[in-house]
Amino acid sequence: MDHENRVEWNIDVGDKSLQILEPKNESILMRLRDKLKALFIRVRRFLKKTWDLGVDDPRRVYHCLKVGLALTLVSFFYYIRPLYDGFGGNAMWALMTVVVVFEYTVGGTLYKCLNRICATFLAGFLALGVNWVAAQSGHRFEPVIMGISLFVIASVTTYSRFIPLVKARYDYGCTIFILTYGLVLVSGYRVENLMDEAMQRLSTIILGTCLCIVISMLVFPVWAGMELHILISSNLNKLANSLDSCVYEYFSDGDEESKNKIEDYRCVLNSKASEESMSDFARWEPAHGEFSFRYPWKIYIKIGSSSRSCAYCIETLISRLDSKNRVPETIRHHVSASCLRLSLSTSDVIRKLSTSVFSMTRSTQMDRAVIEMKNAVQQLQNDVKSLPDLLIRSHTKHELLELIPMVTFISLLIEIASKIGSIIKVVEELAQVAKFRHTEDEREIQNTLAATKIANKEENMKVLQINV
Amino acid sequence: MDHENRVEWNIDVGDKSLQILEPKNESILMRLRDKLKALFIRVRRFLKKTWDLGVDDPRRVYHCLKVGLALTLVSFFYYIRPLYDGFGGNAMWALMTVVVVFEYTVGGTLYKCLNRICATFLAGFLALGVNWVAAQSGHRFEPVIMGISLFVIASVTTYSRFIPLVKARYDYGCTIFILTYGLVLVSGYRVENLMDEAMQRLSTIILGTCLCIVISMLVFPVWAGMELHILISSNLNKLANSLDSCVYEYFSDGDEESKNKIEDYRCVLNSKASEESMSDFARWEPAHGEFSFRYPWKIYIKIGSSSRSCAYCIETLISRLDSKNRVPETIRHHVSASCLRLSLSTSDVIRKLSTSVFSMTRSTQMDRAVIEMKNAVQQLQNDVKSLPDLLIRSHTKHELLELIPMVTFISLLIEIASKIGSIIKVVEELAQVAKFRHTEDEREIQNTLAATKIANKEENMKVLQINV
């Protein structure tokens, strides 16, 4: 210990008290040092985690720089005299707009920008009208009329936010509507040239939103639609991973890799909120990549919901893993091959669906994969049929009760295979509405290559879990 | 038809053309009338739904009136001259504050108010400091220093919003921090008496937030904590309903009531986001009702997550309902009594847990209920053990394959009973940390009475699904 170098804080209150204080002080200092050490470690861990957020997905860092850039640009309105002379104190509204409308995804930014402009415009004109009416009715009734109109407009608009459709698409617009209505209305009571004031404010808001839209769309854009597209197909892949790992674990001791992948399905359970908000944002986005303007994002929500229904079943399957030791080895061995075949063919279908969604193609190999899955189900059922013979033939005496865990596991496996049916149906619907291309086998290879990119993109999905 | 009374819009372009136009016009009018009719019906249906939102939960209406009231009160700052003279144009900030911070729950309002005040205060002082430093460095470098500081502060604060803890508790504060910093900083470049300006703005913001807090807490308050409390216990009740109905449907044809209740568990699947946001808000609330200030809301999230894990299993169980017709009647009859006993005793435990959470008491009957559930599991396992004898005794020849659906159903039922264990554990943790009272049997009756109130409150839960 660096005892000599340690600085000690002794309070000089005379020799005697110093002696009494000395050992006490030392222990306080020791404790203080320990606490500081612990604090230092905690801070370092926190900073490490914070740093990792950016390393995991550099787009987060780009987003922050974009916000900084937009704000700095808009602040030039104050610094440069000709611009300031044009807008005056109203330049403040451009700055405020940038702060509140700049969102992580292009869709989120567009949603807020369009809501803000429309709501400001509508509320401004309504307030000017009411203001004019109030002004005609004399100075005495003016505040009464204005007060009542503000109360009614604020209450009705707040009520409309409870309507699910309004909540999903115009929630921000409602806030801005009340805000602008209130501001313009009450300003009218004191400010002359209200019209000029309102127009100037509207133009600075438009200026701020335009800046946000341009920066958000041109500098490293993050499209909500694209994120949803990747999330949905990567979630399908995760279902396949979990299913494979679970069945592999059941019939062998499993390895580190399969143990890690077995919990992948949890992402599917937790991504409902992300999917919904991304689909809400995506509808505001213009055509980008391979997605047209009115791309059927709603169908993605359906795929997500079918995937989740399948994930519930996988959760139940995984919770059966504990029971594997209660199954006699002979029985487990009897069905292991056909169980593995079924899980492999089911996950193959899921992966093909994921590739199909991701690459927006219809694969010719899909039908073959589904037939293989159905055959695997058939074979497994045959194996189960022959189980009683096995019981009779085997030397050790087995009871039916011992079969239950195995039979349940198999039954759940077949249930999962049957649930894939509904995912296939929804993906087929998407393929028809979004006009997926048909592929030859040659293309197929490219698609699987493309699918491997999903794995790399999966990390990026963490952003969205946090961000939406 | 009221053909005579119908007003027709004919364009008078001479006799001949009128004759040609006449029949065409009529069909256009007919179509127009049909379209108007359809529109009218749609509008009426929409209005009906909107009306029902308020009838289902009058608290929504109160909320809207509260917002209207707060805004009208704050607008008096403009109308009344002495108040206006005190604050001037800055009274605008009070109005703006009311619009953006007034939330449905007290916790939501407090979260935004405290975030807004602290962020405004901190950012204001930081901006004044940087402004002073920039002013010392001469008129030439002033915009450069200010621009760089704005860029850095905006980027770093935006980045911090990606940290989950900051996101959950201080997200709104971050927005306000950037906003205030930007506004005060750039205003400083043009405005004299910046300090006065900043203080005036801060005081109007504090005034607005105080008004919101007072109205939100005193006029029909909606406590996020109370809502979470009711949601969690009503969700447990819904699990019990679904379980009972599902098993009842499996062994009988079921009635209308059980068919309606079978989908109750879906609420549990979908309430993750509501639970989390309500627990985030509840931590800002002061002591209310029986909840102390630092009530362990985090444990509610754990109960919710265990309930969901159980709901996944119930979903799988319900999806097995289709298979009931593939089970031979003799077999179904053999296990029906013990299956019903298990489902009743399991749902009894769940309902007791719900009552325990709702009334914040530990019931002495809980242990007995758990023992009864364990006995029911034992009896069901015995019944399954005797199934092979039944197969031999029965006159018709049954195969093992025919047993599979039944065995799977039973196995899932036992799985659900075992999952209740984890809910019991978390409720026990809550009971210890929140110091639940012990009850005598006499009290027990009151609790069950209290539990019936939950059912009436369930309707209100729709608000929260939409609102958070």
XYZ file of C-alpha atoms in Angstrom, chain A residues 46 49-55 59-61 63-69 71-72 75-81 84 92-93 95-97 99-100 102-104 142-143 146-148 150-151 154-156 158-167 174-176 178-179 182-183 185-187 189-191 201 266 269-270 272-273 308-310 312-313 315-316 319-320 326 381-382 384-385 387-388 391 399-401 403-405 407-408 410-412 415 419 463 466-468, chain B residues 46 49-55 59-61 63-69 71-72 75-81 84 92-93 95-97 99-100 102-104 142-143 146-148 150-151 154-156 158-167 174-176 178-179 182-183 185-187 189-191 201 266 269-270 272-273 308-310 312-313 315-316 319-320 326 381-382 384-385 387-388 391 399-401 403-405 407-408 410-412 415 419 463 466-468:
222
model
C -20.967 2.860 -17.100
C -21.368 0.473 -21.662
C -22.107 3.913 -23.059
C -19.149 3.634 -25.437
C -20.336 0.192 -26.562
C -23.720 1.650 -27.539
C -21.921 3.595 -30.235
C -19.575 0.774 -31.246
C -25.580 5.020 -36.753
C -26.373 6.200 -33.240
C -23.272 8.372 -33.350
C -27.647 10.529 -35.494
C -26.190 12.623 -32.668
C -23.861 14.436 -35.050
C -26.803 15.082 -37.393
C -28.800 16.682 -34.558
C -25.782 18.802 -33.620
C -25.301 19.848 -37.241
C -29.001 22.868 -34.559
C -25.767 24.661 -35.356
C -28.471 28.952 -34.932
C -26.793 30.864 -37.770
C -30.085 32.724 -38.087
C -29.129 34.568 -34.970
C -25.473 35.134 -35.688
C -25.790 36.459 -39.234
C -27.318 39.927 -39.227
C -31.765 37.907 -38.089
C -36.322 31.002 -32.064
C -39.129 28.885 -33.515
C -34.419 26.272 -33.370
C -37.229 24.902 -31.234
C -38.616 22.990 -34.207
C -34.936 20.178 -31.299
C -38.374 18.610 -31.060
C -35.538 15.484 -35.229
C -36.085 11.748 -34.749
C -33.849 8.733 -35.271
C -63.310 39.495 -25.800
C -61.547 37.577 -22.982
C -61.457 33.657 -26.128
C -61.386 31.790 -22.823
C -64.383 29.627 -23.715
C -59.655 27.871 -25.744
C -61.318 25.599 -23.179
C -58.217 22.141 -25.858
C -60.721 19.675 -24.358
C -61.987 18.361 -27.693
C -57.274 16.199 -26.037
C -60.276 13.877 -26.241
C -59.519 13.045 -29.877
C -56.097 11.771 -28.804
C -57.847 8.820 -27.139
C -59.077 7.595 -30.551
C -56.601 4.861 -31.587
C -56.288 6.077 -35.212
C -55.605 9.660 -34.137
C -53.212 8.438 -31.451
C -52.852 17.403 -31.624
C -50.328 18.772 -29.126
C -49.080 21.339 -31.628
C -53.553 23.119 -28.971
C -50.231 24.879 -28.485
C -53.454 28.948 -27.486
C -50.425 31.030 -28.399
C -55.244 33.395 -29.604
C -53.827 34.956 -26.472
C -51.101 36.844 -28.349
C -55.079 40.133 -27.184
C -51.881 42.139 -26.796
C -49.918 42.031 -30.042
C -43.661 32.078 -37.147
C -37.041 -13.783 -26.782
C -41.528 -11.839 -27.928
C -40.251 -8.362 -27.107
C -44.136 -5.984 -30.704
C -43.874 -2.320 -29.689
C -44.870 -14.301 -31.962
C -47.597 -16.917 -31.828
C -44.960 -19.431 -32.946
C -44.988 -18.709 -27.555
C -45.023 -22.337 -28.597
C -41.110 -21.039 -25.234
C -43.295 -23.893 -24.027
C -39.540 -25.155 -20.854
C -39.888 -28.915 -21.548
C -36.981 -38.336 -17.212
C -45.971 -39.780 -36.235
C -45.085 -43.242 -37.537
C -44.642 -42.588 -32.233
C -47.058 -45.255 -33.478
C -43.457 -46.774 -29.575
C -45.727 -49.371 -27.820
C -42.049 -50.856 -24.919
C -44.710 -47.408 -17.990
C -46.871 -45.080 -20.017
C -46.172 -42.302 -17.542
C -43.593 -41.654 -22.149
C -45.473 -38.470 -21.311
C -42.577 -35.971 -21.411
C -44.869 -37.435 -26.243
C -45.528 -33.866 -25.125
C -43.076 -34.352 -29.953
C -46.594 -32.986 -29.899
C -45.314 -29.434 -29.367
C -47.704 -27.941 -33.240
C -48.061 -22.902 -36.834
C -30.958 0.353 -31.456
C -34.172 1.046 -27.266
C -35.039 3.787 -29.608
C -38.702 3.350 -30.368
C -67.082 6.756 -35.886
C -67.123 4.731 -31.136
C -65.678 8.055 -30.037
C -68.604 8.579 -27.670
C -68.127 5.090 -26.239
C -64.510 5.914 -25.384
C -65.855 8.410 -22.872
C -68.717 6.220 -21.645
C -61.921 9.645 -16.478
C -60.960 10.328 -20.083
C -63.533 13.079 -20.197
C -58.799 14.485 -18.213
C -59.826 16.562 -21.232
C -61.709 19.029 -19.031
C -58.694 19.258 -16.737
C -56.439 20.162 -19.687
C -58.965 22.757 -20.839
C -59.192 24.198 -17.333
C -54.987 26.159 -20.238
C -57.786 28.629 -19.627
C -54.284 32.221 -20.419
C -55.499 34.689 -17.764
C -51.892 35.858 -17.573
C -52.484 37.560 -20.868
C -55.944 38.916 -20.224
C -55.320 40.450 -16.813
C -53.113 43.517 -17.128
C -49.194 40.574 -18.057
C -46.196 32.391 -23.395
C -43.868 29.891 -21.717
C -49.008 28.290 -21.675
C -46.545 26.189 -23.668
C -45.548 24.309 -20.511
C -49.743 22.042 -23.196
C -46.694 19.805 -23.264
C -50.070 17.703 -18.860
C -50.294 13.913 -18.988
C -53.091 11.463 -18.231
C -18.076 34.721 -30.121
C -20.209 32.945 -32.775
C -21.080 29.426 -29.293
C -21.566 27.326 -32.433
C -19.050 24.694 -31.322
C -24.024 24.106 -29.182
C -22.873 21.324 -31.524
C -26.578 18.814 -28.577
C -24.647 15.776 -29.819
C -23.629 14.528 -26.382
C -28.714 13.218 -27.866
C -26.245 10.360 -27.430
C -27.102 10.037 -23.745
C -30.724 9.372 -24.725
C -29.638 6.010 -26.103
C -28.640 4.862 -22.590
C -31.600 2.796 -21.333
C -31.638 4.365 -17.849
C -31.595 7.910 -19.236
C -34.207 6.953 -21.830
C -32.761 15.781 -22.459
C -34.983 17.399 -25.099
C -35.656 20.391 -22.844
C -30.935 20.971 -25.611
C -33.840 23.326 -26.290
C -29.866 26.558 -27.613
C -32.415 29.288 -26.922
C -27.211 30.723 -25.886
C -28.312 32.261 -29.170
C -30.579 34.816 -27.483
C -25.997 37.115 -28.892
C -28.739 39.692 -29.489
C -30.640 40.263 -26.261
C -38.746 32.431 -18.351
C -54.538 -11.906 -24.657
C -49.740 -10.798 -23.657
C -50.296 -7.220 -24.790
C -45.993 -5.362 -21.385
C -45.529 -1.822 -22.716
C -46.915 -13.518 -19.395
C -44.752 -16.632 -19.264
C -47.830 -18.444 -17.948
C -47.707 -18.239 -23.381
C -48.391 -21.693 -22.015
C -51.987 -19.954 -25.526
C -50.430 -23.288 -26.436
C -54.407 -24.057 -29.516
C -54.783 -27.733 -28.481
C -59.530 -36.749 -31.947
C -50.806 -38.206 -12.801
C -52.362 -41.285 -11.198
C -52.723 -41.050 -16.541
C -50.846 -44.007 -15.029
C -54.731 -45.158 -18.788
C -53.022 -48.297 -20.266
C -56.940 -49.303 -23.040
C -53.757 -47.087 -30.269
C -51.148 -45.065 -28.436
C -51.298 -42.430 -31.158
C -53.650 -40.856 -26.659
C -51.186 -38.199 -27.784
C -53.545 -35.174 -27.937
C -51.542 -36.621 -22.970
C -50.204 -33.361 -24.414
C -52.657 -32.908 -19.589
C -48.951 -32.289 -19.733
C -49.501 -28.606 -20.597
C -46.824 -27.269 -16.861
C -45.445 -22.089 -13.730
C -57.616 3.507 -21.386
C -54.381 3.180 -25.564
C -52.968 5.897 -23.450
C -49.468 4.828 -22.611
